[in-house]
Short mmCIF file of C-alpha atoms and ligand atoms in Angstrom, two decimals:
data_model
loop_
_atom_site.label_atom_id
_atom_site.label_comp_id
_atom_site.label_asym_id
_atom_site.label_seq_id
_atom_site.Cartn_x
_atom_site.Cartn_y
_atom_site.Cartn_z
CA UNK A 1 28.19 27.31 -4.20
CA UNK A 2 24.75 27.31 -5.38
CA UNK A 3 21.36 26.56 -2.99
CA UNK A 4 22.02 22.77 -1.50
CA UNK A 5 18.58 21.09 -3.20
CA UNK A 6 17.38 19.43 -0.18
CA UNK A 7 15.53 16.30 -1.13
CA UNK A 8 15.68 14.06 1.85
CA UNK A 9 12.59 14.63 4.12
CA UNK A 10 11.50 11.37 5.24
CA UNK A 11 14.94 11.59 7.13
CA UNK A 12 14.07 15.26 8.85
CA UNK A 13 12.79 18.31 8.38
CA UNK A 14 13.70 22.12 8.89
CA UNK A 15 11.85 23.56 11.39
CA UNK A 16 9.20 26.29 10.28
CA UNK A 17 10.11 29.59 10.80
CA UNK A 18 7.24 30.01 12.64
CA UNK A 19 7.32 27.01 14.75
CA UNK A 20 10.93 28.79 15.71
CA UNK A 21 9.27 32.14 16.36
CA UNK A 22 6.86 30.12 18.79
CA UNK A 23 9.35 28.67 20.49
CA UNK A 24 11.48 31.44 21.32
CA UNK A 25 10.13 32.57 24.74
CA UNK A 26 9.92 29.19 26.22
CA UNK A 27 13.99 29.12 25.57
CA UNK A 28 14.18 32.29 26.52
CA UNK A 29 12.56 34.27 29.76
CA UNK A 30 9.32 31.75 30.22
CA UNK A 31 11.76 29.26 30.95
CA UNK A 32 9.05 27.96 34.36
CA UNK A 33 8.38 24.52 34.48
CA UNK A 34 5.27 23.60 33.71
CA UNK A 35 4.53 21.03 36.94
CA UNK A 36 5.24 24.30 39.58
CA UNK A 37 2.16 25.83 41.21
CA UNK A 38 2.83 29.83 40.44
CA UNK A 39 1.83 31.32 37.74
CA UNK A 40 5.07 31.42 35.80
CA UNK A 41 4.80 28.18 35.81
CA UNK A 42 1.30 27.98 34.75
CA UNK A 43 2.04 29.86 31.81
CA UNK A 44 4.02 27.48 30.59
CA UNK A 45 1.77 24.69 31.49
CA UNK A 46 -0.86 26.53 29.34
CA UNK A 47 1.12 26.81 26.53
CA UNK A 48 1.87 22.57 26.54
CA UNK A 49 -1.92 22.51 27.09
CA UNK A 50 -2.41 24.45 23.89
CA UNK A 51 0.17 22.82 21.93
CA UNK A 52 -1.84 19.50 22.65
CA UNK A 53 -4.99 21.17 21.28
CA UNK A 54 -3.47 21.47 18.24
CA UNK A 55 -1.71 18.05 18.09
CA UNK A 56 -5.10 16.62 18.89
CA UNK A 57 -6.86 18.59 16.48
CA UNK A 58 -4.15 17.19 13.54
CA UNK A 59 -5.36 13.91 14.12
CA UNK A 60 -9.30 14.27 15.13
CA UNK A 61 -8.37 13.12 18.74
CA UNK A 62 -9.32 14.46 21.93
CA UNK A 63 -6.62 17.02 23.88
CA UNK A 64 -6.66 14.12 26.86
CA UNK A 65 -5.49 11.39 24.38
CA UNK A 66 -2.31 12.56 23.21
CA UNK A 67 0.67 12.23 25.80
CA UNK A 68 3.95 13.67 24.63
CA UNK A 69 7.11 11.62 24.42
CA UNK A 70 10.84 12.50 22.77
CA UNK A 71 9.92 11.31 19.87
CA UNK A 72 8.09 8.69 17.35
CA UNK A 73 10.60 6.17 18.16
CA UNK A 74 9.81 6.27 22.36
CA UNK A 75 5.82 6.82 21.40
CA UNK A 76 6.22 3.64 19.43
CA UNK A 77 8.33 1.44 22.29
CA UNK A 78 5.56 2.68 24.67
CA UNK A 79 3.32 1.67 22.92
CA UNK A 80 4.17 -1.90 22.04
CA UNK A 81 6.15 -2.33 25.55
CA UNK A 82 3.17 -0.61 27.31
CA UNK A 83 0.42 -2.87 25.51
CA UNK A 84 2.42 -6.22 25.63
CA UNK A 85 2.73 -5.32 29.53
CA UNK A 86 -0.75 -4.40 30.44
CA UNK A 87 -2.63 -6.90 28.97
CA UNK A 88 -0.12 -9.89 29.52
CA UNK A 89 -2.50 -12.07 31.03
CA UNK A 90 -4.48 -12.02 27.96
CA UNK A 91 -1.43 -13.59 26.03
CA UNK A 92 2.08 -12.72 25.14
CA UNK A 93 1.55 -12.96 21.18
CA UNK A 94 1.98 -9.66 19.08
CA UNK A 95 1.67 -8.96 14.72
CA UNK A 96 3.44 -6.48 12.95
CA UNK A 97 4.56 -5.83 9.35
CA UNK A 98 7.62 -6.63 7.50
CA UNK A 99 8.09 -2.92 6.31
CA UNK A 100 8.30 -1.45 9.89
CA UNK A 101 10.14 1.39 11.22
CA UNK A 102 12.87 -0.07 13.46
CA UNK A 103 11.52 1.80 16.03
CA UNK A 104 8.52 -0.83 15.63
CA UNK A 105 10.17 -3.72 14.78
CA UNK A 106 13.36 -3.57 17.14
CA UNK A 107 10.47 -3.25 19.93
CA UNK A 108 8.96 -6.52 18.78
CA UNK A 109 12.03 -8.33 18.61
CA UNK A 110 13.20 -7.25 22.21
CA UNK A 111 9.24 -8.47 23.35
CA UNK A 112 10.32 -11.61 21.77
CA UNK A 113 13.52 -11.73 22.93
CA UNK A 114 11.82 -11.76 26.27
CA UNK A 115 9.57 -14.43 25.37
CA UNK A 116 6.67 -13.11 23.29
CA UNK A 117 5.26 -14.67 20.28
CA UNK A 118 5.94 -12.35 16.95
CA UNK A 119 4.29 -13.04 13.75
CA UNK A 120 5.60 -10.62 10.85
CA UNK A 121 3.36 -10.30 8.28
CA UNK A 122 4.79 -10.12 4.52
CA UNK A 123 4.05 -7.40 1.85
CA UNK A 124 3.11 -7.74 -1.63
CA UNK A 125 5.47 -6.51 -4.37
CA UNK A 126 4.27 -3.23 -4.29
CA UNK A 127 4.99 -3.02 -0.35
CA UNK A 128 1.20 -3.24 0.64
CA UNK A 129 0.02 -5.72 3.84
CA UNK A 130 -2.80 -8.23 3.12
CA UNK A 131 -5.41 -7.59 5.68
CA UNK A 132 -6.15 -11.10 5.46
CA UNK A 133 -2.93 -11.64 6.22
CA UNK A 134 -2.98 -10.08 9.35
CA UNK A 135 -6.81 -11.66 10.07
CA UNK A 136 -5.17 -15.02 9.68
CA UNK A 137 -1.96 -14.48 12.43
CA UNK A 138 -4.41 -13.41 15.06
CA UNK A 139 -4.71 -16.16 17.97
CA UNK A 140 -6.75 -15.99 20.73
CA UNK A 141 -3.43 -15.07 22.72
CA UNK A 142 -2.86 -12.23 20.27
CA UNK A 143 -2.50 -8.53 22.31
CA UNK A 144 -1.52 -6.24 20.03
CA UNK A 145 -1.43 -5.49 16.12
CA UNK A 146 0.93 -2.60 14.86
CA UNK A 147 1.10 -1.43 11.35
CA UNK A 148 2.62 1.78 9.98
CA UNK A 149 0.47 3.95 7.98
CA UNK A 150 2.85 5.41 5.25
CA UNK A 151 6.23 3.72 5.26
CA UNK A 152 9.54 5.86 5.59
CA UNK A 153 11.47 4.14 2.64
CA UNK A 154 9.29 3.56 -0.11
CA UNK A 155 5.90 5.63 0.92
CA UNK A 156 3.46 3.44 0.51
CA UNK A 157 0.57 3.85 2.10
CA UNK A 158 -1.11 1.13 4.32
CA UNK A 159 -4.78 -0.40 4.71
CA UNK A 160 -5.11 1.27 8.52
CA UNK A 161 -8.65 1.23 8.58
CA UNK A 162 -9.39 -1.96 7.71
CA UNK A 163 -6.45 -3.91 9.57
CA UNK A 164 -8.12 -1.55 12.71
CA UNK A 165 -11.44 -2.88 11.85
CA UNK A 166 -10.31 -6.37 11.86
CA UNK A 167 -8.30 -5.41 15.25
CA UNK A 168 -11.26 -3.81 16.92
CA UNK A 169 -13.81 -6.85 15.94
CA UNK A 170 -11.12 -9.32 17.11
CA UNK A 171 -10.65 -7.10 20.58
CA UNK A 172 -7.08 -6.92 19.99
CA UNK A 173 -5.53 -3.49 20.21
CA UNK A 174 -4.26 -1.89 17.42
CA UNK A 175 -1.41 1.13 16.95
CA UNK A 176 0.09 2.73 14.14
CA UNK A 177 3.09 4.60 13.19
CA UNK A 178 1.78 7.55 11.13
CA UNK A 179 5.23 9.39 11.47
CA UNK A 180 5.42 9.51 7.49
CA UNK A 181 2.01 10.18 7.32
CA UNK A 182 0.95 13.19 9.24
CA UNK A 183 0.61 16.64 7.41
CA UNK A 184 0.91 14.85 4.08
CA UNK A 185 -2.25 12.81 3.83
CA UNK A 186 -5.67 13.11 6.28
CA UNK A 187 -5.18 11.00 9.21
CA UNK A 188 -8.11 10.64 11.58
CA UNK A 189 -7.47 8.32 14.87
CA UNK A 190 -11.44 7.31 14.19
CA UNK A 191 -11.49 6.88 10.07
CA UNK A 192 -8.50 4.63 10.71
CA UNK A 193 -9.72 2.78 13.23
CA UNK A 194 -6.73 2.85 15.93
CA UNK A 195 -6.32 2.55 19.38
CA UNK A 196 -2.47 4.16 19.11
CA UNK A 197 -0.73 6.41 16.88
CA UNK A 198 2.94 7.78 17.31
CA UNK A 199 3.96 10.96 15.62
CA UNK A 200 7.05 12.92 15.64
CA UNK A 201 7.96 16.31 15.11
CA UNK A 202 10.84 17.02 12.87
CA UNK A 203 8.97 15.12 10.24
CA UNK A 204 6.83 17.61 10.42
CA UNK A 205 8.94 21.19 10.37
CA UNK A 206 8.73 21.01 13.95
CA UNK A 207 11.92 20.79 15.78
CA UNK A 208 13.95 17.57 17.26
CA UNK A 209 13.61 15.67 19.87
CA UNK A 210 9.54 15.84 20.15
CA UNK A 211 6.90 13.89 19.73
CA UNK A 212 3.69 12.65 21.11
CA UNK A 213 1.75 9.08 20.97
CA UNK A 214 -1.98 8.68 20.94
CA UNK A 215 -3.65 6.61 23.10
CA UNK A 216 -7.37 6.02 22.64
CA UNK A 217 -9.66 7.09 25.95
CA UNK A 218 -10.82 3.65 27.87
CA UNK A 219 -7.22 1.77 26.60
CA UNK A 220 -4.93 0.71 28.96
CA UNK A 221 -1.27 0.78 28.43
CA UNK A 222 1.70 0.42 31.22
CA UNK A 223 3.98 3.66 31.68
CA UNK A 224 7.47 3.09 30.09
CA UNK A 225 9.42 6.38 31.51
CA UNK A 226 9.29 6.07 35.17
CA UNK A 227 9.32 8.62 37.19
CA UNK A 228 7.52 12.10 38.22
CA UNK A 229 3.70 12.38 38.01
CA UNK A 230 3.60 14.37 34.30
CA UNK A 231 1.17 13.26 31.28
CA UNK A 232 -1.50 12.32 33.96
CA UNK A 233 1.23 10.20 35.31
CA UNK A 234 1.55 7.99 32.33
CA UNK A 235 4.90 9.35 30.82
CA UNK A 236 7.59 10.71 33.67
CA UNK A 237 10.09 13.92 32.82
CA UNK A 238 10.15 17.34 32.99
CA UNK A 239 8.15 18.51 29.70
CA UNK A 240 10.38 19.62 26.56
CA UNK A 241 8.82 22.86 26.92
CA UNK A 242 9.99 24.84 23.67
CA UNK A 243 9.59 21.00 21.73
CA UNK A 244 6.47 20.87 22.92
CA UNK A 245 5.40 24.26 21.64
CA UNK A 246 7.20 23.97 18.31
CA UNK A 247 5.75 20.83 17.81
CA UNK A 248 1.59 22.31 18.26
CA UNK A 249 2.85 25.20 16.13
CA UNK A 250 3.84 22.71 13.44
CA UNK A 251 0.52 20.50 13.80
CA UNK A 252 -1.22 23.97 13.42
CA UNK A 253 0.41 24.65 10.24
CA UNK A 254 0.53 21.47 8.88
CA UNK A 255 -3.05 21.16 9.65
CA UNK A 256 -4.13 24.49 7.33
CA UNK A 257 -1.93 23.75 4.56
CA UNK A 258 -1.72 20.02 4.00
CA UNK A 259 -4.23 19.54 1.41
CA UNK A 260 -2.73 22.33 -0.79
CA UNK A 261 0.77 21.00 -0.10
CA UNK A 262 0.03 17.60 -0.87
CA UNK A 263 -1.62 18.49 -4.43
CA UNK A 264 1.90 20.47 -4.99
CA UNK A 265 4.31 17.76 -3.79
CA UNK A 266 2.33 14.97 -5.96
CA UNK A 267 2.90 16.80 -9.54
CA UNK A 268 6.27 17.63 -8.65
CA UNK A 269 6.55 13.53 -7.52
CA UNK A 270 4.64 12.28 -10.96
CA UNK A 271 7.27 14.64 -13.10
CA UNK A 272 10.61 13.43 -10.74
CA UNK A 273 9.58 9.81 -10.81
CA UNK A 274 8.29 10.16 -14.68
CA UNK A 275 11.54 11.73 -15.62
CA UNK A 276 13.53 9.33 -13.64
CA UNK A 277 12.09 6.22 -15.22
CA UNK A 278 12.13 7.96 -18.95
CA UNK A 279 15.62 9.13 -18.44
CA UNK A 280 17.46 6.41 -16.79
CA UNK A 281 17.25 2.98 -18.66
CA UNK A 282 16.91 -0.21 -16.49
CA UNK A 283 15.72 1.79 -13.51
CA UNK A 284 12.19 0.64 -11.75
CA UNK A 285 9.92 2.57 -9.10
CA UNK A 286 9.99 0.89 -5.24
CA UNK A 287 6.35 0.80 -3.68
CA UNK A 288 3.10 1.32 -5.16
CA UNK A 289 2.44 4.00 -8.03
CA UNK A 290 -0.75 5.94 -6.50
CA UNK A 291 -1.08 4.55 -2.69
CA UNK A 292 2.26 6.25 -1.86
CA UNK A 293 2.53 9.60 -0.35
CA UNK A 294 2.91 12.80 -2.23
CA UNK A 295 6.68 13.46 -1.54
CA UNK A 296 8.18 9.95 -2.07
CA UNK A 297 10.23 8.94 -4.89
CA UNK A 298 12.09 5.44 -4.21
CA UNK A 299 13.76 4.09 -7.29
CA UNK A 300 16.62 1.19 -8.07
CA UNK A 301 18.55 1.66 -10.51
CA UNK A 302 20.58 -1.36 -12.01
CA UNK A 303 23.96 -1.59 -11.92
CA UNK A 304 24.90 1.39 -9.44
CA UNK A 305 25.53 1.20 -5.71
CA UNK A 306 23.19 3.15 -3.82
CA UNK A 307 25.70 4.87 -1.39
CA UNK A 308 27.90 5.90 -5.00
CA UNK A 309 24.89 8.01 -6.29
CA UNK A 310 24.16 9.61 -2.89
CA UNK A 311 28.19 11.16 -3.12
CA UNK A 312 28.06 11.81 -6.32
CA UNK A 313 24.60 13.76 -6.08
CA UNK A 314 26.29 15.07 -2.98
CA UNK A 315 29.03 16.60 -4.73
CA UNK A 316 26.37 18.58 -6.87
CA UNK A 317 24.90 19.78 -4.05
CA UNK A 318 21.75 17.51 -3.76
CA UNK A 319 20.97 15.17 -0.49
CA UNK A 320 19.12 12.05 -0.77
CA UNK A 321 19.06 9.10 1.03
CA UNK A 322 19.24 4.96 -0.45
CA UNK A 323 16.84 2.87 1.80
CA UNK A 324 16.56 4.81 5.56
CA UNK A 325 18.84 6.72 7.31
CA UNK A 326 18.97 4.51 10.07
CA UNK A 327 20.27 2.32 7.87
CA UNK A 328 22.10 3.97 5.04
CA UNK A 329 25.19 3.62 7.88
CA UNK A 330 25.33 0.50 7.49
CA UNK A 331 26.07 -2.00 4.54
CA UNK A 332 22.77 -4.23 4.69
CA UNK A 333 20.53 -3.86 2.14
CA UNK A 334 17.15 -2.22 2.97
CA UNK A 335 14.39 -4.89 4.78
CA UNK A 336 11.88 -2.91 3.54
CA UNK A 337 13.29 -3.26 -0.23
CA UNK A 338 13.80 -7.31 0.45
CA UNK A 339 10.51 -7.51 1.63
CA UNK A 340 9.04 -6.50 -1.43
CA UNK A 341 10.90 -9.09 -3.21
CA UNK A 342 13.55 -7.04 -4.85
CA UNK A 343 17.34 -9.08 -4.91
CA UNK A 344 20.03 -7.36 -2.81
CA UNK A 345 21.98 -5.91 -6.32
CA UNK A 346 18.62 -3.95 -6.50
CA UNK A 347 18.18 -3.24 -3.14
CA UNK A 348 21.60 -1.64 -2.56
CA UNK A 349 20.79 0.41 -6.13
CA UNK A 350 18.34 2.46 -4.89
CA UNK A 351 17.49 5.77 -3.93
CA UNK A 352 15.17 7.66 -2.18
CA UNK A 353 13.79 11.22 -3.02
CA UNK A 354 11.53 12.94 -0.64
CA UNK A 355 9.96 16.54 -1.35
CA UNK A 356 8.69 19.02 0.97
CA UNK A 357 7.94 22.89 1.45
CA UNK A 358 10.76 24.47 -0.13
CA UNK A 359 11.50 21.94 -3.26
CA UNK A 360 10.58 24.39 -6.56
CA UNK A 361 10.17 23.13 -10.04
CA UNK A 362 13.41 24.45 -11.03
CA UNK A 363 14.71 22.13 -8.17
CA UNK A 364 13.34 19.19 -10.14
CA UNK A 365 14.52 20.12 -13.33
CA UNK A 366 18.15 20.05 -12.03
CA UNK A 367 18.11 16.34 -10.84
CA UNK A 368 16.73 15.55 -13.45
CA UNK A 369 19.53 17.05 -15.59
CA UNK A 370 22.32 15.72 -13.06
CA UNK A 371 21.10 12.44 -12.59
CA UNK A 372 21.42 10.12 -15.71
CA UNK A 373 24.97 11.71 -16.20
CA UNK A 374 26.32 10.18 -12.66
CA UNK A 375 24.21 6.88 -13.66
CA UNK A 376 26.16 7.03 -17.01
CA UNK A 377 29.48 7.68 -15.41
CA UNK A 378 28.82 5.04 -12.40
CA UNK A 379 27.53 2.15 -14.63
CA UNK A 380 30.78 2.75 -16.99
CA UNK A 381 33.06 1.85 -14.18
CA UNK A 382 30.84 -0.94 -12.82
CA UNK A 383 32.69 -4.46 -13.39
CA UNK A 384 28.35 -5.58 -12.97
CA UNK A 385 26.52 -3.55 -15.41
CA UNK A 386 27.21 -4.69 -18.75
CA UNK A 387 24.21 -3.28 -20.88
CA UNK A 388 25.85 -0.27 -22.21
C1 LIG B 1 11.54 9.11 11.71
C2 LIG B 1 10.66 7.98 12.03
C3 LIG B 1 10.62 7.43 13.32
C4 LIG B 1 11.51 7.93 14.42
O1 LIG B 1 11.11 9.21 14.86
P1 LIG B 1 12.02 10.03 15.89
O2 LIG B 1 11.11 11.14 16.32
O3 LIG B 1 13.19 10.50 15.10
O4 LIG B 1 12.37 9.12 17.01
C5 LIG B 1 9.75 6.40 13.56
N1 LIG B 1 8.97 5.91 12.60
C6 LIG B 1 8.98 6.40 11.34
C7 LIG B 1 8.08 5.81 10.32
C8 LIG B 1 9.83 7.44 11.01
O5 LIG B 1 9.85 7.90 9.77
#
């Protein structure tokens, strides 16, 4: 069996070796918990402290802004749940995007489930939100804007900085989901303009089960885990320790290399998507060309299920993904592909191809050289695709 060609990193990621190696000890013998008052507790405490340093430092933030959470999906229920609570009397109205995480927009819909007001703003064809857009669904009851920065599906890359300029001139606060985004393009808490940011940390070669949320100094939120008096009693539970510690280790890394990494991933992007599109007739690119990240390759590809291509590439050792995995389980099409205005045959055709640290060349070269063959072979069964 040759090397599996692991192309599905939006989805997860393996954790570093090094991130490992850092968090050996705290599964191990410095197993104290970090709340105790003796010193092998305090150890451990130190070593969360540090790991928030460098989670902080990822994102230009301050140590005392980032609270850590199980993941991006609780940072981003806090953080709508937590906003939509504290500043209620304000209004119960809140904005998001069409392309969200579910994390983001299952929150929404249980606020307005509850009552709230949600306005979800559309996307262009190439999957990109009109600021003006979101200018013009802000009411004076409005409490909170949320907009991912890179989206998981198709990679596209948002306006943050200018959707948290409107935010900030309007008073309203503003969060992001920069899961997608961190360690593969500069984020900056202040360039962007956010009050919130949720990251997670098996996007990032950290391990699972980890993540943190961002909360600007001076903005108020409600807790959302009840409980003991831990992340300056905003977030309750006994701190994932080793997750914890991965996770900084990751930031750290991710921090030193990303700008190499990125220039890397991006040529070996250009030549998948190039050779994709050259190789595979009546076949089109999902999401912007250029304001997409540089390990995203999202393509539909007439006349072929989506879930038939992942077995097939399966079979030849190669994992990807068609739309999300949350939702490549079940059998509706993509809402980030609908939003863009793509009809479900195309939706349910496409696949999604995302690089990261160990993808090679060579890697490249072989789906390149597998693929068009199981397009071939798929499109000659199809009773739908008739062009051949
Ligand atoms: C993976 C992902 C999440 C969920 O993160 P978990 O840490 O797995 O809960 C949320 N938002 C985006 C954009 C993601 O890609």
């Amino acid at each position: 069996m040759n090397k599996l060609i692991y192309l599905d990193h939006a989805a997860t990621t393996p954790v570093h070796p090094e991130a490992l190696e850092a968090m050996m000890p705290y599964l191990t013998t410095q197993f104290g918990n970090p709340s105790t008052l003796y010193a092998f507790g305090s150890n451990a405490r130190q070593a969360v402290e540090d790991a928030r340093a460098k989670v902080a430092a990822l994102i230009g933030a301050e140590p005392s802004e980032i609270y850590f959470t199980s993941g991006a999906t609780e940072a981003d229920n806090w953080a709508i749940v937590g906003a939509a609570l504290a500043h209620e009397s304000k209004g119960r109205h809140t904005i998001t995007s069409a392309v969200e995480h579910h994390a983001v927009l299952g929150t929404c819909e249980f606020l307005k489930k509850h009552g709230y007001q949600l306005t979800v703003v559309p996307v262009d064809a190439d999957g990109i939100v009109n600021p003006q857009d979101v200018l013009s669904a802000i009411t004076d009851r409005t409490v909170l804007i949320s907009v991912m920065h890179a989206n998981n599906e198709i990679g596209v890359i948002e306006p943050i900085a200018e959707i948290g300029a409107i935010a900030r001139e309007k008073g309203i606060l503003f969060h992001t989901d920069a899961t997608q985004s961190i360690g593969k393009i500069p984020v900056d808490v202040n360039e962007l303009n956010v009050d919130m940011l949720s990251l997670s940390s098996h996007k990032i070669y950290g391990p699972k089960g980890v993540g943190a949320l961002y909360v600007r100094k001076g903005v108020r939120i409600l807790p959302y885990m009840h409980g003991g008096g831990q992340e300056s009693k905003k977030r309750a539970g006994t701190h994932n320790v080793p997750g914890i510690v991965g996770l900084g280790k990751a930031a750290e890394i991710a921090q030193a290399t990303a700008s190499a990494e990125a220039a890397r991933l991006t040529a070996l992007r250009d030549r998948l998507i190039d050779g994709i599109l050259t190789r595979i007739p009546d076949c089109r690119l999902n999401g912007h060309r250029t304001k997409r990240l540089p390990n995203n390759v999202n393509v539909s590809i007439e006349g072929v299920e989506g879930e038939s291509m992942i077995l097939q590439l399966d079979a030849a050792g190669i994992c990807v993904s068609s739309g999300s995995a949350c939702t490549s389980g079940d059998l509706s099409a993509s809402h980030v592909l609908l939003a863009l205005g793509l009809p479900h045959e195309l939706a349910h055709g496409s696949l999604r191809l995302t690089l990261g640290r160990e993808n090679t060349d060579a890697e490249v070269d072989k789906v390149l050289q597998v693929l068009p063959g199981i397009v071939s072979k798929l499109r000659a069964m199809s009773p739908v695709y008739e062009k051949q």
